[in-house]
Structures are given as structure tokens and as C-alpha cells.
């Protein structure tokens, strides 16, 4: 971390202002002299003639205001259109040299156009120091362009320190964590990351370093509505906490797009008990159209009943092999040691169904 911290100092260019000494006041001294008396007769002698002189406009610069010339301007002087184009071109060339799609980036996030190229280089240098590759930058900046104009010392370094020290992410895994969820680098540790960490720990999710993507989610807008949904469909609060401990990714799924259609099919078509979902919340991670429905229909056609994990977890070839084994098996009597009633309770199974149970090392069709 010492090496990373040394790279955090930002290079700031300072403007120097030169002041030019000026005279306090320029003025002219007026000299009025009467003309000499001409040698005319006394009675023709005119009165002394005076020629008025016009005072020229004076230029005065107050010394009391010269101290303002030595202060840097509070706002940067706006660049001319030509200068702005040159600076933008310089940034575009730099970003393209490190493999970043500048057309998409600048069109999606306008503030980059006015950002300092020195700040951008500082960000890129810091990311490289923590293991990010140049080939990763297009994805990172494309998903979260705010990172490119962040402050290394105020924004990025605190996040990395938090992940290493409080979330217990291994240094060798930092790159994987950032690539998976770049938005982590744009989150405030105090306002977002740490409160979310405390909430996840409070409901029993201890190994948060395995689910770092959740840290960028809002407790109020993301977690609580999903907990409330499961409560409304019949789960107790304790049941919901058990489910999210077993599968924390539940917090990432859409209520309308995922939970509602899959739960409706589970209850109305598969006619299974909610306790199975408590034991296997990963059900919501599988595609309804591509896996859940086709496999359920195949089981119905062959009058086979399987535990939920056995239906969904195997790949296609493994699943079909198990179906073949079950079809070739005969159904035992209830008094047989192979009979299992655990899968028939609260489930609508036809009398001709073959009930399969999963042993520790193999699947037996009984």
C-alpha cells in the first residue's frame, strides 16, 4: 500500500502572474507666464495678455489595487475555441492510446470533455498500481465513466483501503472485484459502502468479500423492497434472512422481471411448497423459459418427481441421464427402505409418479 499511496499525489500546475510596475500618477505642470510688455506708446499699451493652457487628461493607477494583480484568479480563464479543441484532441489521443472507446465515452459522459488530462493520467496510474490492466480500462470507464475524473486521494484510495481492511478482500482479488463491479470506485465509503457492509453483516452475511457487488446497492431502494416482497408472499422474516444468507445474490434480482413470474410458475404450475425455496433460493437464478419450464414439463411427461436442486443444477446431459435412470426404475412400496415420503408431503404427485431422492454420493430413483 505504501507504493500505492506514493502514487496518489496529484500533479497540480500553478499559474504565476507577473505584475508590471507603473507610475503612480502622470500629470503635467501648468506654467502661466504673462507676455512681456511691448514697447508701445502708453496710451496704446494693451493689458497683460495671459494664454490659458488646457490640462491634458491624466492617467492614474491606484497603488492600493496593485496587490490584486498578484493573486491567482479564482476561476480559470476560459480557453478560446481553438485551445479547447486542442486540449480535447490531446485527451482523445491519450484515451485511445490506452484502448478506451472515446466516442462512446465522451458522448455518454460530457464532463470528460472539460476534465484535466493530468487528472486522467493520475487515475490510470493509480489503477495500474493496484493491478488493473490497460485492457480492463475500456470496460471500467465504459460502465462507470465518473471514475476517470475522480480524485485519487479523496475518492479512489479510500475505496481500495476499505475493501482491503474492512471487507477483507485479498490484494490479489482487487482486480477481479473492480472489473466485476466498477461502480464500487465511484461510491462514498462513509455514505454508501460502510453502511451497506454493516447491514449485510447484521442479517448474517459474514463473508461479504465474496459478494462485494452488493456493497454498491442501496439498502433502502434495493434490499428492503425485496425482503418485503418475500414477506408478503408468505415467508417469515427469519425465512427470508435464511434465504439471503444462502444466496445473497437474491438482492440483485428484479421483483417484476424475476421473482413474480418464477414464483407464480413454482406455485401454480409446479405445485410445490415454499419451503423448497427456502432451502434452495438459487431457483431464482435459473432461466424460466430455458431451464425451469422445459425440465418441469419433461418430468410431468414421464411422471417423475425430483428435488428442486436435482432438477435445475445439473447440465443438460447430466439431467437427461438421471431421467433415463428414473424411467428404468420400478416404484417401491411404501414399506420399502427405499421409500421416501419427504418429497411427497404437501406436493400434488400422481399415483403413478416415480419419486427420486438424492443420497450423499448418488441419486437413487425409488
PDB file of C-alpha atoms in Angstrom, residues 30-255:
ATOM      1  CA  UNK A  30       0.970  74.162 -15.997  1.00  0.00           C
ATOM      2  CA  UNK A  31       3.165  77.245 -16.334  1.00  0.00           C
ATOM      3  CA  UNK A  32       1.447  80.530 -16.970  1.00  0.00           C
ATOM      4  CA  UNK A  33       3.664  83.439 -17.838  1.00  0.00           C
ATOM      5  CA  UNK A  34       2.452  86.854 -18.978  1.00  0.00           C
ATOM      6  CA  UNK A  35       3.830  88.242 -22.172  1.00  0.00           C
ATOM      7  CA  UNK A  36       6.410  90.941 -21.982  1.00  0.00           C
ATOM      8  CA  UNK A  37       5.078  94.374 -22.264  1.00  0.00           C
ATOM      9  CA  UNK A  38       5.662  95.682 -25.800  1.00  0.00           C
ATOM     10  CA  UNK A  39       7.331  98.953 -26.404  1.00  0.00           C
ATOM     11  CA  UNK A  40       4.176 100.802 -27.457  1.00  0.00           C
ATOM     12  CA  UNK A  41       3.076 104.182 -26.546  1.00  0.00           C
ATOM     13  CA  UNK A  42       1.495 104.370 -23.154  1.00  0.00           C
ATOM     14  CA  UNK A  43      -1.988 105.027 -24.381  1.00  0.00           C
ATOM     15  CA  UNK A  44      -1.857 102.066 -26.796  1.00  0.00           C
ATOM     16  CA  UNK A  45      -0.355  99.612 -24.353  1.00  0.00           C
ATOM     17  CA  UNK A  46      -2.671  96.616 -24.005  1.00  0.00           C
ATOM     18  CA  UNK A  47      -3.398  94.930 -20.781  1.00  0.00           C
ATOM     19  CA  UNK A  48      -1.139  91.983 -19.955  1.00  0.00           C
ATOM     20  CA  UNK A  49      -2.253  89.002 -22.037  1.00  0.00           C
ATOM     21  CA  UNK A  50      -2.493  85.568 -20.480  1.00  0.00           C
ATOM     22  CA  UNK A  51      -2.707  82.417 -22.659  1.00  0.00           C
ATOM     23  CA  UNK A  52      -4.628  79.663 -20.883  1.00  0.00           C
ATOM     24  CA  UNK A  53      -3.272  76.166 -21.268  1.00  0.00           C
ATOM     25  CA  UNK A  54      -5.514  73.074 -21.405  1.00  0.00           C
ATOM     26  CA  UNK A  55      -4.768  70.414 -18.793  1.00  0.00           C
ATOM     27  CA  UNK A  56      -4.360  67.104 -20.619  1.00  0.00           C
ATOM     28  CA  UNK A  57      -6.270  64.083 -19.347  1.00  0.00           C
ATOM     29  CA  UNK A  58      -4.163  62.316 -16.794  1.00  0.00           C
ATOM     30  CA  UNK A  59      -3.822  58.512 -16.421  1.00  0.00           C
ATOM     31  CA  UNK A  60      -3.861  57.319 -12.843  1.00  0.00           C
ATOM     32  CA  UNK A  61      -3.382  53.749 -11.496  1.00  0.00           C
ATOM     33  CA  UNK A  62      -4.051  53.400  -7.824  1.00  0.00           C
ATOM     34  CA  UNK A  63      -1.331  51.577  -5.949  1.00  0.00           C
ATOM     35  CA  UNK A  64      -3.899  50.345  -3.492  1.00  0.00           C
ATOM     36  CA  UNK A  65      -5.257  47.963  -6.163  1.00  0.00           C
ATOM     37  CA  UNK A  66      -1.967  46.589  -7.419  1.00  0.00           C
ATOM     38  CA  UNK A  67      -1.992  43.808  -4.836  1.00  0.00           C
ATOM     39  CA  UNK A  68      -4.914  42.228  -6.700  1.00  0.00           C
ATOM     40  CA  UNK A  69      -2.656  41.642  -9.676  1.00  0.00           C
ATOM     41  CA  UNK A  70      -0.526  39.256  -7.653  1.00  0.00           C
ATOM     42  CA  UNK A  71      -3.411  36.965  -6.639  1.00  0.00           C
ATOM     43  CA  UNK A  72      -4.298  33.941  -8.814  1.00  0.00           C
ATOM     44  CA  UNK A  73      -7.666  34.144 -10.457  1.00  0.00           C
ATOM     45  CA  UNK A  74     -10.438  32.362  -8.587  1.00  0.00           C
ATOM     46  CA  UNK A  75     -11.815  30.963 -11.836  1.00  0.00           C
ATOM     47  CA  UNK A  76      -9.687  29.661 -14.705  1.00  0.00           C
ATOM     48  CA  UNK A  77      -9.615  31.862 -17.727  1.00  0.00           C
ATOM     49  CA  UNK A  78     -11.903  30.410 -20.376  1.00  0.00           C
ATOM     50  CA  UNK A  79      -9.961  28.952 -23.235  1.00  0.00           C
ATOM     51  CA  UNK A  80     -10.555  30.016 -26.765  1.00  0.00           C
ATOM     52  CA  UNK A  81     -12.366  27.652 -29.068  1.00  0.00           C
ATOM     53  CA  UNK A  82      -9.104  26.709 -30.727  1.00  0.00           C
ATOM     54  CA  UNK A  83      -7.400  25.960 -27.413  1.00  0.00           C
ATOM     55  CA  UNK A  84     -10.390  23.910 -26.243  1.00  0.00           C
ATOM     56  CA  UNK A  85     -10.235  21.804 -29.396  1.00  0.00           C
ATOM     57  CA  UNK A  86      -6.522  21.224 -28.916  1.00  0.00           C
ATOM     58  CA  UNK A  87      -6.999  20.097 -25.308  1.00  0.00           C
ATOM     59  CA  UNK A  88      -9.884  17.801 -26.273  1.00  0.00           C
ATOM     60  CA  UNK A  89      -7.824  16.293 -29.077  1.00  0.00           C
ATOM     61  CA  UNK A  90      -4.974  15.664 -26.649  1.00  0.00           C
ATOM     62  CA  UNK A  91      -7.323  13.799 -24.285  1.00  0.00           C
ATOM     63  CA  UNK A  92      -8.871  11.777 -27.098  1.00  0.00           C
ATOM     64  CA  UNK A  93      -5.447  10.690 -28.346  1.00  0.00           C
ATOM     65  CA  UNK A  94      -4.388   9.706 -24.829  1.00  0.00           C
ATOM     66  CA  UNK A  95      -7.529   7.677 -24.120  1.00  0.00           C
ATOM     67  CA  UNK A  96      -7.309   5.917 -27.468  1.00  0.00           C
ATOM     68  CA  UNK A  97      -3.678   5.067 -26.769  1.00  0.00           C
ATOM     69  CA  UNK A  98      -4.775   3.079 -23.699  1.00  0.00           C
ATOM     70  CA  UNK A  99      -7.602   1.316 -25.538  1.00  0.00           C
ATOM     71  CA  UNK A 100     -10.616   3.364 -24.403  1.00  0.00           C
ATOM     72  CA  UNK A 101     -13.532   3.964 -26.777  1.00  0.00           C
ATOM     73  CA  UNK A 102     -13.573   7.760 -26.663  1.00  0.00           C
ATOM     74  CA  UNK A 103     -16.574   8.273 -28.949  1.00  0.00           C
ATOM     75  CA  UNK A 104     -18.899   6.334 -26.686  1.00  0.00           C
ATOM     76  CA  UNK A 105     -17.271   7.624 -23.507  1.00  0.00           C
ATOM     77  CA  UNK A 106     -17.461  11.336 -24.302  1.00  0.00           C
ATOM     78  CA  UNK A 107     -20.960  11.107 -25.770  1.00  0.00           C
ATOM     79  CA  UNK A 108     -22.235   9.275 -22.676  1.00  0.00           C
ATOM     80  CA  UNK A 109     -20.468  11.472 -20.133  1.00  0.00           C
ATOM     81  CA  UNK A 110     -19.897  15.072 -21.208  1.00  0.00           C
ATOM     82  CA  UNK A 111     -17.854  16.248 -18.153  1.00  0.00           C
ATOM     83  CA  UNK A 112     -14.894  14.298 -19.504  1.00  0.00           C
ATOM     84  CA  UNK A 113     -14.552  16.902 -22.268  1.00  0.00           C
ATOM     85  CA  UNK A 114     -13.557  19.557 -19.738  1.00  0.00           C
ATOM     86  CA  UNK A 115     -11.566  17.315 -17.398  1.00  0.00           C
ATOM     87  CA  UNK A 116      -7.835  17.717 -16.860  1.00  0.00           C
ATOM     88  CA  UNK A 117      -5.644  15.286 -18.737  1.00  0.00           C
ATOM     89  CA  UNK A 118      -3.249  15.283 -15.773  1.00  0.00           C
ATOM     90  CA  UNK A 119      -6.066  14.058 -13.522  1.00  0.00           C
ATOM     91  CA  UNK A 120      -6.919  11.340 -16.032  1.00  0.00           C
ATOM     92  CA  UNK A 121      -3.323  10.149 -16.125  1.00  0.00           C
ATOM     93  CA  UNK A 122      -3.228  10.093 -12.318  1.00  0.00           C
ATOM     94  CA  UNK A 123      -6.345   7.885 -12.237  1.00  0.00           C
ATOM     95  CA  UNK A 124      -4.942   5.496 -14.837  1.00  0.00           C
ATOM     96  CA  UNK A 125      -1.624   5.316 -13.000  1.00  0.00           C
ATOM     97  CA  UNK A 126      -3.372   4.505  -9.726  1.00  0.00           C
ATOM     98  CA  UNK A 127      -5.493   1.771 -11.295  1.00  0.00           C
ATOM     99  CA  UNK A 128      -2.384   0.200 -12.790  1.00  0.00           C
ATOM    100  CA  UNK A 129      -0.713   0.294  -9.369  1.00  0.00           C
ATOM    101  CA  UNK A 130      -3.486  -1.893  -7.872  1.00  0.00           C
ATOM    102  CA  UNK A 131      -3.291  -4.477 -10.647  1.00  0.00           C
ATOM    103  CA  UNK A 132      -5.747  -3.183 -13.244  1.00  0.00           C
ATOM    104  CA  UNK A 133      -4.593  -3.837 -16.809  1.00  0.00           C
ATOM    105  CA  UNK A 134      -4.849  -1.326 -19.631  1.00  0.00           C
ATOM    106  CA  UNK A 135      -7.087  -3.826 -21.406  1.00  0.00           C
ATOM    107  CA  UNK A 136      -9.542  -3.545 -18.488  1.00  0.00           C
ATOM    108  CA  UNK A 137      -9.947   0.223 -18.710  1.00  0.00           C
ATOM    109  CA  UNK A 138     -12.451   0.331 -21.568  1.00  0.00           C
ATOM    110  CA  UNK A 139     -14.875  -1.823 -19.579  1.00  0.00           C
ATOM    111  CA  UNK A 140     -14.287   0.067 -16.322  1.00  0.00           C
ATOM    112  CA  UNK A 141     -14.670   3.562 -17.788  1.00  0.00           C
ATOM    113  CA  UNK A 142     -17.461   2.438 -20.092  1.00  0.00           C
ATOM    114  CA  UNK A 143     -19.544   1.139 -17.177  1.00  0.00           C
ATOM    115  CA  UNK A 144     -18.678   3.976 -14.821  1.00  0.00           C
ATOM    116  CA  UNK A 145     -17.126   6.997 -16.591  1.00  0.00           C
ATOM    117  CA  UNK A 146     -17.141   9.055 -13.380  1.00  0.00           C
ATOM    118  CA  UNK A 147     -14.070   7.118 -12.278  1.00  0.00           C
ATOM    119  CA  UNK A 148     -11.943   8.752 -14.973  1.00  0.00           C
ATOM    120  CA  UNK A 149     -12.334  12.230 -13.464  1.00  0.00           C
ATOM    121  CA  UNK A 150     -12.264  11.150  -9.814  1.00  0.00           C
ATOM    122  CA  UNK A 151      -9.751  12.314  -7.246  1.00  0.00           C
ATOM    123  CA  UNK A 152      -7.225   9.602  -6.499  1.00  0.00           C
ATOM    124  CA  UNK A 153      -6.608  10.698  -2.911  1.00  0.00           C
ATOM    125  CA  UNK A 154     -10.189  11.628  -1.998  1.00  0.00           C
ATOM    126  CA  UNK A 155     -12.198   9.048  -3.940  1.00  0.00           C
ATOM    127  CA  UNK A 156     -10.285   6.024  -5.200  1.00  0.00           C
ATOM    128  CA  UNK A 157      -7.747   5.335  -2.458  1.00  0.00           C
ATOM    129  CA  UNK A 158     -10.359   5.323   0.374  1.00  0.00           C
ATOM    130  CA  UNK A 159     -12.427   2.717  -1.519  1.00  0.00           C
ATOM    131  CA  UNK A 160      -9.474   0.392  -2.071  1.00  0.00           C
ATOM    132  CA  UNK A 161      -8.405   0.792   1.563  1.00  0.00           C
ATOM    133  CA  UNK A 162     -11.955  -0.039   2.702  1.00  0.00           C
ATOM    134  CA  UNK A 163     -12.120  -3.171   0.547  1.00  0.00           C
ATOM    135  CA  UNK A 164      -8.770  -4.430   1.810  1.00  0.00           C
ATOM    136  CA  UNK A 165      -9.121  -3.627   5.507  1.00  0.00           C
ATOM    137  CA  UNK A 166     -12.832  -3.805   6.308  1.00  0.00           C
ATOM    138  CA  UNK A 167     -14.264  -6.174   3.710  1.00  0.00           C
ATOM    139  CA  UNK A 168     -11.147  -8.385   3.826  1.00  0.00           C
ATOM    140  CA  UNK A 169     -10.722  -8.613   0.076  1.00  0.00           C
ATOM    141  CA  UNK A 170      -7.356 -10.136  -0.786  1.00  0.00           C
ATOM    142  CA  UNK A 171      -4.998  -7.855  -2.646  1.00  0.00           C
ATOM    143  CA  UNK A 172      -4.728 -10.452  -5.403  1.00  0.00           C
ATOM    144  CA  UNK A 173      -8.511 -10.267  -5.884  1.00  0.00           C
ATOM    145  CA  UNK A 174      -8.845  -6.479  -6.123  1.00  0.00           C
ATOM    146  CA  UNK A 175      -8.669  -6.523  -9.909  1.00  0.00           C
ATOM    147  CA  UNK A 176     -11.432  -9.124 -10.139  1.00  0.00           C
ATOM    148  CA  UNK A 177     -13.618  -7.168  -7.708  1.00  0.00           C
ATOM    149  CA  UNK A 178     -13.244  -3.893  -9.621  1.00  0.00           C
ATOM    150  CA  UNK A 179     -13.794  -5.457 -13.036  1.00  0.00           C
ATOM    151  CA  UNK A 180     -16.944  -7.187 -11.827  1.00  0.00           C
ATOM    152  CA  UNK A 181     -18.375  -4.018 -10.294  1.00  0.00           C
ATOM    153  CA  UNK A 182     -16.528  -0.837 -11.378  1.00  0.00           C
ATOM    154  CA  UNK A 183     -19.153   1.350  -9.687  1.00  0.00           C
ATOM    155  CA  UNK A 184     -17.588   0.494  -6.337  1.00  0.00           C
ATOM    156  CA  UNK A 185     -14.874   3.048  -7.124  1.00  0.00           C
ATOM    157  CA  UNK A 186     -17.480   5.788  -7.553  1.00  0.00           C
ATOM    158  CA  UNK A 187     -19.190   5.102  -4.201  1.00  0.00           C
ATOM    159  CA  UNK A 188     -18.611   7.018  -0.992  1.00  0.00           C
ATOM    160  CA  UNK A 189     -17.175   4.883   1.777  1.00  0.00           C
ATOM    161  CA  UNK A 190     -18.949   6.841   4.502  1.00  0.00           C
ATOM    162  CA  UNK A 191     -22.343   7.261   2.832  1.00  0.00           C
ATOM    163  CA  UNK A 192     -22.669   4.037   0.835  1.00  0.00           C
ATOM    164  CA  UNK A 193     -20.146   1.244   1.264  1.00  0.00           C
ATOM    165  CA  UNK A 194     -19.729   1.058   5.036  1.00  0.00           C
ATOM    166  CA  UNK A 195     -23.472   1.317   5.918  1.00  0.00           C
ATOM    167  CA  UNK A 196     -24.253  -1.440   3.398  1.00  0.00           C
ATOM    168  CA  UNK A 197     -21.493  -3.630   4.833  1.00  0.00           C
ATOM    169  CA  UNK A 198     -22.938  -3.235   8.336  1.00  0.00           C
ATOM    170  CA  UNK A 199     -26.438  -4.122   7.119  1.00  0.00           C
ATOM    171  CA  UNK A 200     -25.303  -7.285   5.341  1.00  0.00           C
ATOM    172  CA  UNK A 201     -23.415  -8.369   8.434  1.00  0.00           C
ATOM    173  CA  UNK A 202     -26.456  -7.642  10.614  1.00  0.00           C
ATOM    174  CA  UNK A 203     -28.589 -10.188   8.714  1.00  0.00           C
ATOM    175  CA  UNK A 204     -25.915 -12.857   8.952  1.00  0.00           C
ATOM    176  CA  UNK A 205     -23.924 -12.471   5.725  1.00  0.00           C
ATOM    177  CA  UNK A 206     -20.409 -12.651   7.113  1.00  0.00           C
ATOM    178  CA  UNK A 207     -18.255 -13.359   4.058  1.00  0.00           C
ATOM    179  CA  UNK A 208     -19.111 -10.136   2.274  1.00  0.00           C
ATOM    180  CA  UNK A 209     -15.807 -10.290   0.381  1.00  0.00           C
ATOM    181  CA  UNK A 210     -17.474 -12.954  -1.782  1.00  0.00           C
ATOM    182  CA  UNK A 211     -20.354 -10.627  -2.648  1.00  0.00           C
ATOM    183  CA  UNK A 212     -18.690  -7.236  -2.997  1.00  0.00           C
ATOM    184  CA  UNK A 213     -21.072  -6.202  -5.788  1.00  0.00           C
ATOM    185  CA  UNK A 214     -23.793  -5.842  -3.157  1.00  0.00           C
ATOM    186  CA  UNK A 215     -21.867  -3.046  -1.440  1.00  0.00           C
ATOM    187  CA  UNK A 216     -22.768  -0.575  -4.166  1.00  0.00           C
ATOM    188  CA  UNK A 217     -26.505  -1.294  -3.738  1.00  0.00           C
ATOM    189  CA  UNK A 218     -28.830   0.861  -1.667  1.00  0.00           C
ATOM    190  CA  UNK A 219     -30.268  -0.778   1.445  1.00  0.00           C
ATOM    191  CA  UNK A 220     -33.443   1.312   1.248  1.00  0.00           C
ATOM    192  CA  UNK A 221     -34.011   1.051  -2.500  1.00  0.00           C
ATOM    193  CA  UNK A 222     -32.668  -2.438  -3.218  1.00  0.00           C
ATOM    194  CA  UNK A 223     -32.592  -4.709  -0.173  1.00  0.00           C
ATOM    195  CA  UNK A 224     -35.636  -3.757   1.877  1.00  0.00           C
ATOM    196  CA  UNK A 225     -38.183  -3.914  -1.005  1.00  0.00           C
ATOM    197  CA  UNK A 226     -37.104  -7.490  -1.801  1.00  0.00           C
ATOM    198  CA  UNK A 227     -37.339  -8.559   1.798  1.00  0.00           C
ATOM    199  CA  UNK A 228     -40.792  -7.005   1.965  1.00  0.00           C
ATOM    200  CA  UNK A 229     -41.881  -8.860  -1.192  1.00  0.00           C
ATOM    201  CA  UNK A 230     -40.978 -12.269   0.216  1.00  0.00           C
ATOM    202  CA  UNK A 231     -42.748 -11.392   3.446  1.00  0.00           C
ATOM    203  CA  UNK A 232     -45.906 -10.551   1.500  1.00  0.00           C
ATOM    204  CA  UNK A 233     -45.960 -13.877  -0.389  1.00  0.00           C
ATOM    205  CA  UNK A 234     -45.801 -15.952   2.780  1.00  0.00           C
ATOM    206  CA  UNK A 235     -42.238 -16.150   4.089  1.00  0.00           C
ATOM    207  CA  UNK A 236     -41.422 -15.117   7.642  1.00  0.00           C
ATOM    208  CA  UNK A 237     -38.675 -12.587   8.242  1.00  0.00           C
ATOM    209  CA  UNK A 238     -36.498 -15.372   9.612  1.00  0.00           C
ATOM    210  CA  UNK A 239     -37.116 -17.426   6.463  1.00  0.00           C
ATOM    211  CA  UNK A 240     -36.114 -14.504   4.250  1.00  0.00           C
ATOM    212  CA  UNK A 241     -32.895 -13.980   6.184  1.00  0.00           C
ATOM    213  CA  UNK A 242     -32.109 -17.679   5.794  1.00  0.00           C
ATOM    214  CA  UNK A 243     -32.696 -17.385   2.044  1.00  0.00           C
ATOM    215  CA  UNK A 244     -30.444 -14.363   1.547  1.00  0.00           C
ATOM    216  CA  UNK A 245     -27.725 -15.902   3.702  1.00  0.00           C
ATOM    217  CA  UNK A 246     -27.769 -18.965   1.491  1.00  0.00           C
ATOM    218  CA  UNK A 247     -27.928 -16.934  -1.693  1.00  0.00           C
ATOM    219  CA  UNK A 248     -27.115 -13.226  -1.206  1.00  0.00           C
ATOM    220  CA  UNK A 249     -27.486 -12.580  -4.944  1.00  0.00           C
ATOM    221  CA  UNK A 250     -31.248 -12.582  -4.375  1.00  0.00           C
ATOM    222  CA  UNK A 251     -30.861  -8.897  -3.576  1.00  0.00           C
ATOM    223  CA  UNK A 252     -29.807  -8.263  -7.178  1.00  0.00           C
ATOM    224  CA  UNK A 253     -32.853  -9.714  -8.931  1.00  0.00           C
ATOM    225  CA  UNK A 254     -35.847  -7.773 -10.176  1.00  0.00           C
ATOM    226  CA  UNK A 255     -39.152  -8.248  -8.397  1.00  0.00           C
TER     227      UNK A 255
END
